[in-house]
Tab-separated table of C-alpha atoms in Angstrom:
chain	number	residue	atom	x	y	z
A	982	UNK	CA	23.525	17.172	91.690
A	983	UNK	CA	25.566	18.473	94.573
A	984	UNK	CA	25.399	21.978	93.147
A	985	UNK	CA	21.597	21.758	92.992
A	986	UNK	CA	21.407	20.630	96.633
A	987	UNK	CA	23.699	23.419	97.698
A	988	UNK	CA	21.566	25.934	95.790
A	989	UNK	CA	18.392	24.589	97.387
A	990	UNK	CA	19.952	24.778	100.836
A	991	UNK	CA	21.037	28.358	100.210
A	992	UNK	CA	17.547	29.281	99.032
A	993	UNK	CA	15.950	27.509	101.980
A	994	UNK	CA	18.319	29.226	104.404
A	995	UNK	CA	17.459	32.570	102.838
A	996	UNK	CA	13.735	31.895	103.164
A	997	UNK	CA	14.185	30.836	106.796
A	998	UNK	CA	16.211	33.972	107.493
A	999	UNK	CA	13.562	36.206	105.912
A	1000	UNK	CA	10.809	34.461	107.867
A	1001	UNK	CA	12.816	34.768	111.077
A	1002	UNK	CA	13.331	38.489	110.520
A	1003	UNK	CA	9.623	38.979	109.776
A	1004	UNK	CA	8.716	36.962	112.881
A	1005	UNK	CA	10.962	39.134	115.054
A	1006	UNK	CA	9.485	42.268	113.467
A	1007	UNK	CA	5.923	41.032	114.079
A	1008	UNK	CA	6.774	40.225	117.692
A	1009	UNK	CA	8.303	43.671	118.232
A	1010	UNK	CA	5.286	45.316	116.624
A	1011	UNK	CA	2.857	43.352	118.810
A	1012	UNK	CA	4.896	44.315	121.872
A	1013	UNK	CA	4.726	47.949	120.767
A	1014	UNK	CA	0.953	47.702	120.270
A	1015	UNK	CA	0.554	46.186	123.741
A	1016	UNK	CA	2.665	48.884	125.414
A	1017	UNK	CA	0.792	51.670	123.629
A	1018	UNK	CA	-2.605	50.259	124.615
A	1019	UNK	CA	-1.474	49.946	128.243
A	1020	UNK	CA	-0.268	53.573	128.259
A	1021	UNK	CA	-3.510	54.794	126.690
A	1022	UNK	CA	-5.580	52.845	129.233
A	1023	UNK	CA	-3.542	53.972	132.256
A	1024	UNK	CA	-3.168	57.610	131.221
A	1025	UNK	CA	-6.633	57.833	129.618
A	1026	UNK	CA	-5.219	59.801	126.720
A	1027	UNK	CA	-6.182	59.456	123.097
A	1028	UNK	CA	-3.253	59.271	120.711
A	1029	UNK	CA	-2.265	57.716	117.402
A	1030	UNK	CA	-1.156	54.099	117.319
A	1031	UNK	CA	2.442	53.961	116.069
A	1032	UNK	CA	3.605	51.428	113.484
A	1033	UNK	CA	7.252	50.449	113.011
A	1034	UNK	CA	6.999	47.793	110.311
A	1035	UNK	CA	4.702	48.593	107.438
A	1036	UNK	CA	2.926	45.694	105.795
A	1037	UNK	CA	-0.699	45.129	104.877
A	1038	UNK	CA	-1.694	43.021	107.886
A	1039	UNK	CA	0.099	45.209	110.459
A	1040	UNK	CA	-1.403	48.404	109.046
A	1041	UNK	CA	-4.874	46.838	109.008
A	1042	UNK	CA	-4.476	45.803	112.666
A	1043	UNK	CA	-3.225	49.281	113.601
A	1044	UNK	CA	-6.268	50.865	111.931
A	1045	UNK	CA	-8.640	48.597	113.862
A	1046	UNK	CA	-6.855	49.307	117.154
A	1047	UNK	CA	-6.972	53.046	116.458
A	1048	UNK	CA	-10.692	52.865	115.703
A	1049	UNK	CA	-11.257	50.957	118.944
A	1050	UNK	CA	-9.243	53.515	120.975
A	1051	UNK	CA	-11.084	56.440	119.368
A	1052	UNK	CA	-14.490	54.888	120.099
A	1053	UNK	CA	-13.506	54.074	123.682
A	1054	UNK	CA	-12.276	57.633	124.301
A	1055	UNK	CA	-15.506	59.011	122.859
A	1056	UNK	CA	-17.559	56.778	125.161
A	1057	UNK	CA	-15.452	57.861	128.147
A	1058	UNK	CA	-16.019	61.541	127.320
A	1059	UNK	CA	-19.758	60.997	126.888
A	1060	UNK	CA	-19.964	59.046	130.154
A	1061	UNK	CA	-18.039	61.771	132.010
A	1062	UNK	CA	-20.301	64.445	130.541
A	1063	UNK	CA	-23.385	62.489	131.665
A	1064	UNK	CA	-21.833	61.987	135.101
A	1065	UNK	CA	-21.138	65.690	135.486
A	1066	UNK	CA	-24.662	66.522	134.285
A	1067	UNK	CA	-26.159	64.218	136.934
A	1068	UNK	CA	-23.962	65.796	139.630
A	1069	UNK	CA	-25.032	69.274	138.568
A	1070	UNK	CA	-28.665	68.235	138.578
A	1071	UNK	CA	-28.399	66.626	142.029
A	1072	UNK	CA	-26.615	69.695	143.401
A	1073	UNK	CA	-29.277	71.991	141.926
A	1074	UNK	CA	-32.200	69.928	143.189
A	1075	UNK	CA	-30.634	69.572	146.634
A	1076	UNK	CA	-29.980	73.298	146.826
A	1077	UNK	CA	-33.543	74.126	145.720
A	1078	UNK	CA	-34.986	71.740	148.325
A	1079	UNK	CA	-33.104	73.220	151.249
A	1080	UNK	CA	-34.817	76.631	151.383
A	1081	UNK	CA	-38.462	75.449	151.332
A	1082	UNK	CA	-37.706	72.603	153.733
A	1083	UNK	CA	-36.086	75.026	156.161
A	1084	UNK	CA	-39.086	77.339	155.870
A	1085	UNK	CA	-41.557	74.474	156.328
A	1086	UNK	CA	-39.696	73.310	159.415
A	1087	UNK	CA	-39.788	76.831	160.834
A	1088	UNK	CA	-43.540	77.171	160.257
A	1089	UNK	CA	-44.204	73.816	161.926
A	1090	UNK	CA	-42.096	74.820	164.926
A	1091	UNK	CA	-44.254	77.929	165.248
A	1092	UNK	CA	-47.434	75.823	165.068
A	1093	UNK	CA	-45.998	73.554	167.773
A	1094	UNK	CA	-46.057	76.504	170.179
A	1095	UNK	CA	-49.847	76.635	169.970
A	1096	UNK	CA	-51.128	75.401	173.334
A	1097	UNK	CA	-54.554	74.671	171.868
A	1098	UNK	CA	-53.430	71.685	169.779
A	1099	UNK	CA	-55.030	68.368	170.652
A	1100	UNK	CA	-52.801	65.491	171.685
A	1101	UNK	CA	-53.524	63.730	168.391
A	1102	UNK	CA	-52.715	66.819	166.299
A	1103	UNK	CA	-49.513	67.389	168.255
A	1104	UNK	CA	-48.499	63.781	167.626
A	1105	UNK	CA	-49.026	64.231	163.883
A	1106	UNK	CA	-47.156	67.531	163.964
A	1107	UNK	CA	-44.170	65.996	165.752
A	1108	UNK	CA	-43.968	63.310	163.076
A	1109	UNK	CA	-44.182	65.918	160.315
A	1110	UNK	CA	-41.394	67.940	161.948
A	1111	UNK	CA	-39.206	64.831	162.208
A	1112	UNK	CA	-39.824	63.866	158.564
A	1113	UNK	CA	-39.119	67.416	157.373
A	1114	UNK	CA	-35.865	67.474	159.346
A	1115	UNK	CA	-34.910	64.144	157.786
A	1116	UNK	CA	-35.610	65.443	154.266
A	1117	UNK	CA	-33.521	68.546	154.916
A	1118	UNK	CA	-30.638	66.445	156.227
A	1119	UNK	CA	-30.912	64.204	153.170
A	1120	UNK	CA	-30.845	67.192	150.795
A	1121	UNK	CA	-27.858	68.628	152.692
A	1122	UNK	CA	-25.982	65.334	152.355
A	1123	UNK	CA	-26.782	65.102	148.647
A	1124	UNK	CA	-25.507	68.637	148.185
A	1125	UNK	CA	-22.331	67.850	150.130
A	1126	UNK	CA	-21.831	64.674	148.112
A	1127	UNK	CA	-22.142	66.563	144.825
A	1128	UNK	CA	-19.399	68.933	146.038
A	1129	UNK	CA	-17.157	66.076	147.153
A	1130	UNK	CA	-17.555	64.301	143.813
A	1131	UNK	CA	-16.474	67.457	141.942
A	1132	UNK	CA	-13.159	67.324	140.107
A	1133	UNK	CA	-10.618	69.746	141.440
A	1134	UNK	CA	-12.690	72.933	141.298
A	1135	UNK	CA	-12.081	73.706	144.973
A	1136	UNK	CA	-8.935	75.403	146.260
A	1137	UNK	CA	-6.537	73.154	148.137
A	1138	UNK	CA	-3.965	74.345	150.618
A	1139	UNK	CA	-1.785	73.094	153.460
A	1140	UNK	CA	-4.102	72.825	156.463
A	1141	UNK	CA	-3.489	71.995	160.102
A	1142	UNK	CA	-5.658	68.972	160.810
A	1143	UNK	CA	-5.040	69.507	164.517
A	1144	UNK	CA	-6.387	73.063	164.420
A	1145	UNK	CA	-9.453	72.096	162.408
A	1146	UNK	CA	-10.162	69.139	164.690
A	1147	UNK	CA	-9.968	71.381	167.757
A	1148	UNK	CA	-12.290	73.993	166.221
A	1149	UNK	CA	-14.913	71.444	165.175
A	1150	UNK	CA	-14.662	69.704	168.552
A	1151	UNK	CA	-15.356	72.985	170.352
A	1152	UNK	CA	-18.453	73.501	168.210
A	1153	UNK	CA	-19.734	70.060	169.333
A	1154	UNK	CA	-19.175	70.721	173.022
A	1155	UNK	CA	-22.734	71.821	173.828
A	1156	UNK	CA	-24.555	68.676	172.715
A	1157	UNK	CA	-21.844	66.414	174.159
A	1158	UNK	CA	-22.271	68.028	177.578
A	1159	UNK	CA	-26.073	68.102	177.342
A	1160	UNK	CA	-26.206	64.403	176.450
A	1161	UNK	CA	-23.919	63.534	179.372
A	1162	UNK	CA	-21.373	61.924	177.027
A	1163	UNK	CA	-17.973	61.095	178.512
A	1164	UNK	CA	-15.528	62.674	176.065
A	1165	UNK	CA	-11.779	62.075	175.838
A	1166	UNK	CA	-9.181	63.381	173.394
A	1167	UNK	CA	-5.565	62.421	172.772
A	1168	UNK	CA	-4.095	64.949	170.340
A	1169	UNK	CA	-0.488	65.261	169.214
A	1170	UNK	CA	1.479	68.487	169.631
A	1171	UNK	CA	2.278	68.269	165.914
A	1172	UNK	CA	0.104	70.470	163.664
A	1173	UNK	CA	-0.510	67.451	161.385
A	1174	UNK	CA	-0.433	69.380	158.113
A	1175	UNK	CA	-2.409	67.971	155.188
A	1176	UNK	CA	-2.963	69.252	151.645
A	1177	UNK	CA	-6.703	69.502	151.091
A	1178	UNK	CA	-9.776	71.694	150.721
A	1179	UNK	CA	-10.954	73.207	154.005
A	1180	UNK	CA	-14.601	72.625	153.033
A	1181	UNK	CA	-13.962	68.901	152.540
A	1182	UNK	CA	-12.144	68.442	155.840
A	1183	UNK	CA	-14.794	70.378	157.758
A	1184	UNK	CA	-17.487	68.162	156.214
A	1185	UNK	CA	-15.494	65.046	157.107
A	1186	UNK	CA	-15.063	66.038	160.765
A	1187	UNK	CA	-18.658	67.195	161.155
A	1188	UNK	CA	-19.951	63.938	159.653
A	1189	UNK	CA	-17.798	61.911	162.042
A	1190	UNK	CA	-19.233	63.782	165.026
A	1191	UNK	CA	-22.739	63.475	163.578
A	1192	UNK	CA	-22.316	59.707	163.314
A	1193	UNK	CA	-21.007	59.502	166.893
A	1194	UNK	CA	-23.928	61.621	168.100
A	1195	UNK	CA	-26.439	59.187	166.592
A	1196	UNK	CA	-24.851	55.998	167.907
A	1197	UNK	CA	-22.877	56.814	171.074
A	1198	UNK	CA	-24.505	55.773	174.339
A	1199	UNK	CA	-22.143	57.185	176.947
A	1200	UNK	CA	-18.650	57.889	175.587
A	1201	UNK	CA	-16.759	59.270	172.601
A	1202	UNK	CA	-12.996	59.313	172.135
A	1203	UNK	CA	-10.769	60.868	169.491
A	1204	UNK	CA	-7.068	60.458	168.828
A	1205	UNK	CA	-4.825	62.362	166.423
A	1206	UNK	CA	-1.218	61.254	165.989
A	1207	UNK	CA	1.684	60.845	163.596
A	1208	UNK	CA	2.409	57.392	162.223
A	1209	UNK	CA	5.932	56.006	161.964
A	1210	UNK	CA	6.064	56.962	158.282
A	1211	UNK	CA	5.042	60.548	159.100
A	1212	UNK	CA	1.388	60.506	158.050
A	1213	UNK	CA	-1.497	61.876	160.134
A	1214	UNK	CA	-3.774	59.286	161.716
A	1215	UNK	CA	-7.184	60.216	163.119
A	1216	UNK	CA	-9.276	57.772	165.152
A	1217	UNK	CA	-12.902	58.260	166.229
A	1218	UNK	CA	-14.472	55.737	168.598
A	1219	UNK	CA	-17.678	55.491	170.611
A	1220	UNK	CA	-19.702	52.902	172.432
A	1221	UNK	CA	-22.973	51.654	171.003
A	1222	UNK	CA	-24.844	48.588	169.853
A	1223	UNK	CA	-22.889	45.631	168.527
A	1224	UNK	CA	-22.797	45.660	164.728
A	1225	UNK	CA	-22.871	42.390	162.821
A	1226	UNK	CA	-20.307	41.365	160.216
A	1227	UNK	CA	-22.864	42.211	157.535
A	1228	UNK	CA	-23.342	45.689	159.010
A	1229	UNK	CA	-19.585	46.262	159.087
A	1230	UNK	CA	-19.290	45.350	155.402
A	1231	UNK	CA	-21.921	47.988	154.571
A	1232	UNK	CA	-20.838	50.735	156.960
A	1233	UNK	CA	-19.387	52.971	154.224
A	1234	UNK	CA	-22.031	52.250	151.589
A	1235	UNK	CA	-24.502	55.002	150.613
A	1236	UNK	CA	-27.809	55.003	152.512
A	1237	UNK	CA	-26.540	52.485	155.046
A	1238	UNK	CA	-28.495	52.503	158.291
A	1239	UNK	CA	-28.603	49.968	161.107
A	1240	UNK	CA	-30.353	46.688	160.462
A	1241	UNK	CA	-33.197	47.687	162.778
A	1242	UNK	CA	-34.089	50.609	160.500
A	1243	UNK	CA	-34.668	52.865	163.535
A	1244	UNK	CA	-31.390	54.764	163.220
A	1245	UNK	CA	-31.965	58.450	162.419
A	1246	UNK	CA	-30.176	60.158	159.551
A	1247	UNK	CA	-29.768	59.936	155.797
A	1248	UNK	CA	-27.304	57.055	155.670
A	1249	UNK	CA	-24.906	59.176	153.611
A	1250	UNK	CA	-22.674	60.581	156.361
A	1251	UNK	CA	-19.960	57.916	156.479
A	1252	UNK	CA	-20.191	57.392	152.717
A	1253	UNK	CA	-19.274	61.073	152.258
A	1254	UNK	CA	-16.391	60.609	154.739
A	1255	UNK	CA	-15.108	57.652	152.725
A	1256	UNK	CA	-15.375	59.546	149.425
A	1257	UNK	CA	-13.432	62.469	150.899
A	1258	UNK	CA	-10.657	60.136	152.077
A	1259	UNK	CA	-10.525	58.497	148.645
A	1260	UNK	CA	-10.449	61.917	146.991
A	1261	UNK	CA	-7.192	62.680	148.810
A	1262	UNK	CA	-5.712	59.168	148.456
A	1263	UNK	CA	-6.169	58.535	152.163
A	1264	UNK	CA	-7.043	55.293	153.952
A	1265	UNK	CA	-10.130	54.580	156.056
A	1266	UNK	CA	-11.345	51.534	157.960
A	1267	UNK	CA	-13.913	50.617	160.609
A	1268	UNK	CA	-14.079	47.853	163.195
A	1269	UNK	CA	-15.786	46.772	166.397
A	1270	UNK	CA	-13.650	46.663	169.534
A	1271	UNK	CA	-15.266	44.017	171.683
A	1272	UNK	CA	-19.058	44.087	171.911
A	1273	UNK	CA	-19.645	47.830	172.302
A	1274	UNK	CA	-16.881	50.091	171.017
A	1275	UNK	CA	-17.024	51.134	167.367
A	1276	UNK	CA	-13.889	52.652	165.792
A	1277	UNK	CA	-13.214	54.539	162.574
A	1278	UNK	CA	-9.540	55.000	161.645
A	1279	UNK	CA	-8.314	57.384	158.930
A	1280	UNK	CA	-4.789	57.912	157.660
A	1281	UNK	CA	-4.090	61.060	155.626
A	1282	UNK	CA	-1.263	61.260	153.075
A	1283	UNK	CA	1.692	63.549	153.640
A	1284	UNK	CA	1.361	67.187	152.589
A	1285	UNK	CA	3.483	68.427	149.684
A	1286	UNK	CA	5.956	70.065	152.057
A	1287	UNK	CA	6.390	66.885	154.085
A	1288	UNK	CA	6.896	64.801	150.914
A	1289	UNK	CA	9.647	67.119	149.759
């Protein structure tokens, strides 16, 4: 009897040991599956699911996971292809719109010089000129947005943000003086090198000035400096109407315009600025300072040379 009990205990211990080993193997295999899926999701790369312990259930699970990964990668590729097709179409349409709109605006400006126009006709013509200018600005912004959304086709280089800011600021001098705007600038002696496309940074700076031109009442201020961690920080501020909390939440959304609806422009300017900053892993924020001053702050990442 004792021998039978001992035999049963030995058999039971063996079964428990086998089950324990299989349990550990299953746990390791599930951990491996989890790690592989995380890597595939983070790196967005399609690869074969590896199996360490071959049994019917594990292999069946691996096949299902592989099928899921393959289908997901196919959907991602199709979605990216559709996205690129839409960008190309928008860029093409925007480009095709610009020439006839420019021509139409020119013809209307010539008609406006006719002294024989009635007051009513001149009123209609002024509205047509304004609407044509708005459509051209909108097509320009769409075209710029399609370029910003492109993936790495532009050439990037180490650029002096200080130099580019000074050049763009000089090009804005005429309208600032004509409008009687009080302008102030606080610019570091550092060149503030960044690694980016010159076209993108020019668009960013021009859009910032364009936004200030639309909203500023009497003053505009800019500040370029180095942060404590060595990054370049650019601040644009101007006075203007008080924006509500709801307006501030929407300031970087596409087609945002003031709640009154009377603000000129396409509503894409600051959205393009935000997309450019995101494209280069930069930071951007906006806030109201008191009841009048509106501020946009941008922080650019270090250039490759500075990182090294």
